[in-house]
Amino acid sequence: MKIEIFDPAMCCSTGVCGPSVDPELTRVAAAVYSLEKKGFEIKRYNLANEPGIFAENETITQILNEEGPDALPVTIVDSQLKKSGKYPTNEELSEWFGIAQGELTEKPKKRVTIQLKQL
């Protein structure tokens, strides 16, 4: 199974780069991260950074021509339009990939090392 999410034009996909945090973008970023870590094929494309991918996809081109950029985000599952205008819910993602919803909330772990001798 392959899922592609076509995002509207934005500065980042995490939802934490603007003046306020967008919890929906943060949720989607966490879910995508968790799915990628489990080896599932899921991709996100940002209209601002990857317009060529939008132009190459016939379904996305048709949606943008008919409805404009307000139709984004769009989710395509195995080359079939699954959702437009909203991001997939965790329930939908867990159903499509056959996993528990709790498995979609893994957060990246960063390790910080401090060299006390250098201080």
PDB file of C-alpha atoms in Angstrom:
ATOM      1  CA  MET A   1       0.000   0.000   0.000  1.00  0.00           C
ATOM      2  CA  LYS A   2       1.225   3.476  -0.892  1.00  0.00           C
ATOM      3  CA  ILE A   3      -0.243   6.671   0.533  1.00  0.00           C
ATOM      4  CA  GLU A   4       0.540  10.137  -0.788  1.00  0.00           C
ATOM      5  CA  ILE A   5      -0.556  13.320   0.947  1.00  0.00           C
ATOM      6  CA  PHE A   6      -0.484  16.494  -1.124  1.00  0.00           C
ATOM      7  CA  ASP A   7      -0.194  19.480   1.222  1.00  0.00           C
ATOM      8  CA  PRO A   8      -1.082  23.073   0.411  1.00  0.00           C
ATOM      9  CA  ALA A   9       1.766  25.562   0.095  1.00  0.00           C
ATOM     10  CA  MET A  10       3.261  26.080   3.554  1.00  0.00           C
ATOM     11  CA  CYS A  11       6.633  26.774   5.084  1.00  0.00           C
ATOM     12  CA  CYS A  12       6.892  23.398   6.852  1.00  0.00           C
ATOM     13  CA  SER A  13       4.867  20.240   7.346  1.00  0.00           C
ATOM     14  CA  THR A  14       5.170  20.016  11.137  1.00  0.00           C
ATOM     15  CA  GLY A  15       2.909  22.906  12.115  1.00  0.00           C
ATOM     16  CA  VAL A  16       5.422  24.411  14.532  1.00  0.00           C
ATOM     17  CA  CYS A  17       7.174  26.955  12.315  1.00  0.00           C
ATOM     18  CA  GLY A  18       4.655  29.793  12.257  1.00  0.00           C
ATOM     19  CA  PRO A  19       3.416  32.203  14.899  1.00  0.00           C
ATOM     20  CA  SER A  20       1.168  29.525  16.408  1.00  0.00           C
ATOM     21  CA  VAL A  21       1.285  25.735  16.500  1.00  0.00           C
ATOM     22  CA  ASP A  22      -1.212  23.938  14.254  1.00  0.00           C
ATOM     23  CA  PRO A  23      -2.173  20.767  16.175  1.00  0.00           C
ATOM     24  CA  GLU A  24      -3.573  19.105  13.037  1.00  0.00           C
ATOM     25  CA  LEU A  25      -0.272  19.446  11.174  1.00  0.00           C
ATOM     26  CA  THR A  26       1.608  18.242  14.234  1.00  0.00           C
ATOM     27  CA  ARG A  27      -0.670  15.170  14.458  1.00  0.00           C
ATOM     28  CA  VAL A  28      -0.202  14.344  10.781  1.00  0.00           C
ATOM     29  CA  ALA A  29       3.575  14.821  10.986  1.00  0.00           C
ATOM     30  CA  ALA A  30       3.748  12.458  13.984  1.00  0.00           C
ATOM     31  CA  ALA A  31       1.576   9.853  12.233  1.00  0.00           C
ATOM     32  CA  VAL A  32       3.641   9.999   9.030  1.00  0.00           C
ATOM     33  CA  TYR A  33       6.870   9.742  11.035  1.00  0.00           C
ATOM     34  CA  SER A  34       5.538   6.690  12.928  1.00  0.00           C
ATOM     35  CA  LEU A  35       4.412   4.975   9.728  1.00  0.00           C
ATOM     36  CA  GLU A  36       7.740   5.618   8.003  1.00  0.00           C
ATOM     37  CA  LYS A  37       9.603   4.199  11.006  1.00  0.00           C
ATOM     38  CA  LYS A  38       7.497   1.034  10.697  1.00  0.00           C
ATOM     39  CA  GLY A  39       8.494   0.706   7.021  1.00  0.00           C
ATOM     40  CA  PHE A  40       5.193   1.742   5.464  1.00  0.00           C
ATOM     41  CA  GLU A  41       5.195   3.705   2.220  1.00  0.00           C
ATOM     42  CA  ILE A  42       3.740   7.138   2.949  1.00  0.00           C
ATOM     43  CA  LYS A  43       4.860  10.405   1.372  1.00  0.00           C
ATOM     44  CA  ARG A  44       3.940  14.048   1.856  1.00  0.00           C
ATOM     45  CA  TYR A  45       4.417  16.675  -0.813  1.00  0.00           C
ATOM     46  CA  ASN A  46       4.324  20.426  -0.233  1.00  0.00           C
ATOM     47  CA  LEU A  47       2.973  22.563  -3.083  1.00  0.00           C
ATOM     48  CA  ALA A  48       5.453  25.352  -2.265  1.00  0.00           C
ATOM     49  CA  ASN A  49       8.515  23.089  -2.407  1.00  0.00           C
ATOM     50  CA  GLU A  50       7.539  20.346  -4.875  1.00  0.00           C
ATOM     51  CA  PRO A  51       5.170  21.824  -7.504  1.00  0.00           C
ATOM     52  CA  GLY A  52       6.476  19.425 -10.162  1.00  0.00           C
ATOM     53  CA  ILE A  53       5.089  16.416  -8.313  1.00  0.00           C
ATOM     54  CA  PHE A  54       1.661  18.088  -8.211  1.00  0.00           C
ATOM     55  CA  ALA A  55       1.834  18.812 -11.965  1.00  0.00           C
ATOM     56  CA  GLU A  56       2.889  15.242 -12.791  1.00  0.00           C
ATOM     57  CA  ASN A  57      -0.067  13.672 -10.960  1.00  0.00           C
ATOM     58  CA  GLU A  58      -3.201  13.692 -13.176  1.00  0.00           C
ATOM     59  CA  THR A  59      -5.604  13.394 -10.237  1.00  0.00           C
ATOM     60  CA  ILE A  60      -4.028  16.316  -8.387  1.00  0.00           C
ATOM     61  CA  THR A  61      -3.870  18.439 -11.555  1.00  0.00           C
ATOM     62  CA  GLN A  62      -7.573  17.808 -12.196  1.00  0.00           C
ATOM     63  CA  ILE A  63      -8.542  18.651  -8.613  1.00  0.00           C
ATOM     64  CA  LEU A  64      -6.487  21.849  -8.646  1.00  0.00           C
ATOM     65  CA  ASN A  65      -7.948  22.886 -12.022  1.00  0.00           C
ATOM     66  CA  GLU A  66     -11.529  22.241 -10.908  1.00  0.00           C
ATOM     67  CA  GLU A  67     -11.430  23.289  -7.247  1.00  0.00           C
ATOM     68  CA  GLY A  68      -8.240  25.286  -6.809  1.00  0.00           C
ATOM     69  CA  PRO A  69      -5.724  25.050  -3.977  1.00  0.00           C
ATOM     70  CA  ASP A  70      -8.478  25.140  -1.335  1.00  0.00           C
ATOM     71  CA  ALA A  71      -9.079  21.451  -2.161  1.00  0.00           C
ATOM     72  CA  LEU A  72      -5.730  20.641  -0.537  1.00  0.00           C
ATOM     73  CA  PRO A  73      -4.720  18.599   1.342  1.00  0.00           C
ATOM     74  CA  VAL A  74      -5.495  15.595  -0.839  1.00  0.00           C
ATOM     75  CA  THR A  75      -4.807  11.991   0.119  1.00  0.00           C
ATOM     76  CA  ILE A  76      -4.265   9.329  -2.544  1.00  0.00           C
ATOM     77  CA  VAL A  77      -4.123   5.642  -1.609  1.00  0.00           C
ATOM     78  CA  ASP A  78      -2.708   3.279  -4.216  1.00  0.00           C
ATOM     79  CA  SER A  79      -3.319   5.869  -6.970  1.00  0.00           C
ATOM     80  CA  GLN A  80      -6.969   6.352  -5.941  1.00  0.00           C
ATOM     81  CA  LEU A  81      -8.358   9.586  -4.494  1.00  0.00           C
ATOM     82  CA  LYS A  82      -9.331   8.849  -0.896  1.00  0.00           C
ATOM     83  CA  LYS A  83      -9.833  12.265   0.703  1.00  0.00           C
ATOM     84  CA  SER A  84      -9.658  15.936  -0.172  1.00  0.00           C
ATOM     85  CA  GLY A  85      -9.935  19.149   1.820  1.00  0.00           C
ATOM     86  CA  LYS A  86      -8.858  17.491   5.079  1.00  0.00           C
ATOM     87  CA  TYR A  87      -6.035  15.336   6.326  1.00  0.00           C
ATOM     88  CA  PRO A  88      -6.705  11.649   6.994  1.00  0.00           C
ATOM     89  CA  THR A  89      -7.611  10.949  10.601  1.00  0.00           C
ATOM     90  CA  ASN A  90      -5.537   8.610  12.737  1.00  0.00           C
ATOM     91  CA  GLU A  91      -8.482   6.230  12.600  1.00  0.00           C
ATOM     92  CA  GLU A  92      -8.377   6.212   8.786  1.00  0.00           C
ATOM     93  CA  LEU A  93      -4.601   5.779   8.692  1.00  0.00           C
ATOM     94  CA  SER A  94      -4.713   2.911  11.183  1.00  0.00           C
ATOM     95  CA  GLU A  95      -7.490   1.237   9.179  1.00  0.00           C
ATOM     96  CA  TRP A  96      -5.661   1.624   5.849  1.00  0.00           C
ATOM     97  CA  PHE A  97      -2.391   0.240   7.236  1.00  0.00           C
ATOM     98  CA  GLY A  98      -3.955  -2.339   9.561  1.00  0.00           C
ATOM     99  CA  ILE A  99      -2.340  -1.061  12.763  1.00  0.00           C
ATOM    100  CA  ALA A 100      -3.582   0.251  16.111  1.00  0.00           C
ATOM    101  CA  GLN A 101      -4.149   3.999  16.389  1.00  0.00           C
ATOM    102  CA  GLY A 102      -1.721   4.170  19.293  1.00  0.00           C
ATOM    103  CA  GLU A 103       1.076   3.202  16.931  1.00  0.00           C
ATOM    104  CA  LEU A 104       0.683   6.530  15.113  1.00  0.00           C
ATOM    105  CA  THR A 105       1.885   8.737  17.927  1.00  0.00           C
ATOM    106  CA  GLU A 106       5.570   7.858  18.090  1.00  0.00           C
ATOM    107  CA  LYS A 107       7.613  11.014  18.418  1.00  0.00           C
ATOM    108  CA  PRO A 108      11.157  11.484  17.201  1.00  0.00           C
ATOM    109  CA  LYS A 109      13.732  10.982  19.925  1.00  0.00           C
ATOM    110  CA  LYS A 110      16.758  13.188  19.823  1.00  0.00           C
ATOM    111  CA  ARG A 111      19.754  12.421  21.941  1.00  0.00           C
ATOM    112  CA  VAL A 112      21.721  15.324  23.294  1.00  0.00           C
ATOM    113  CA  THR A 113      25.252  14.734  24.449  1.00  0.00           C
ATOM    114  CA  ILE A 114      26.974  17.262  26.675  1.00  0.00           C
ATOM    115  CA  GLN A 115      30.701  17.111  27.116  1.00  0.00           C
ATOM    116  CA  LEU A 116      31.179  18.312  30.709  1.00  0.00           C
ATOM    117  CA  LYS A 117      34.942  18.431  30.299  1.00  0.00           C
ATOM    118  CA  GLN A 118      34.520  21.136  27.672  1.00  0.00           C
ATOM    119  CA  LEU A 119      32.453  23.329  29.986  1.00  0.00           C
TER     120      LEU A 119
END
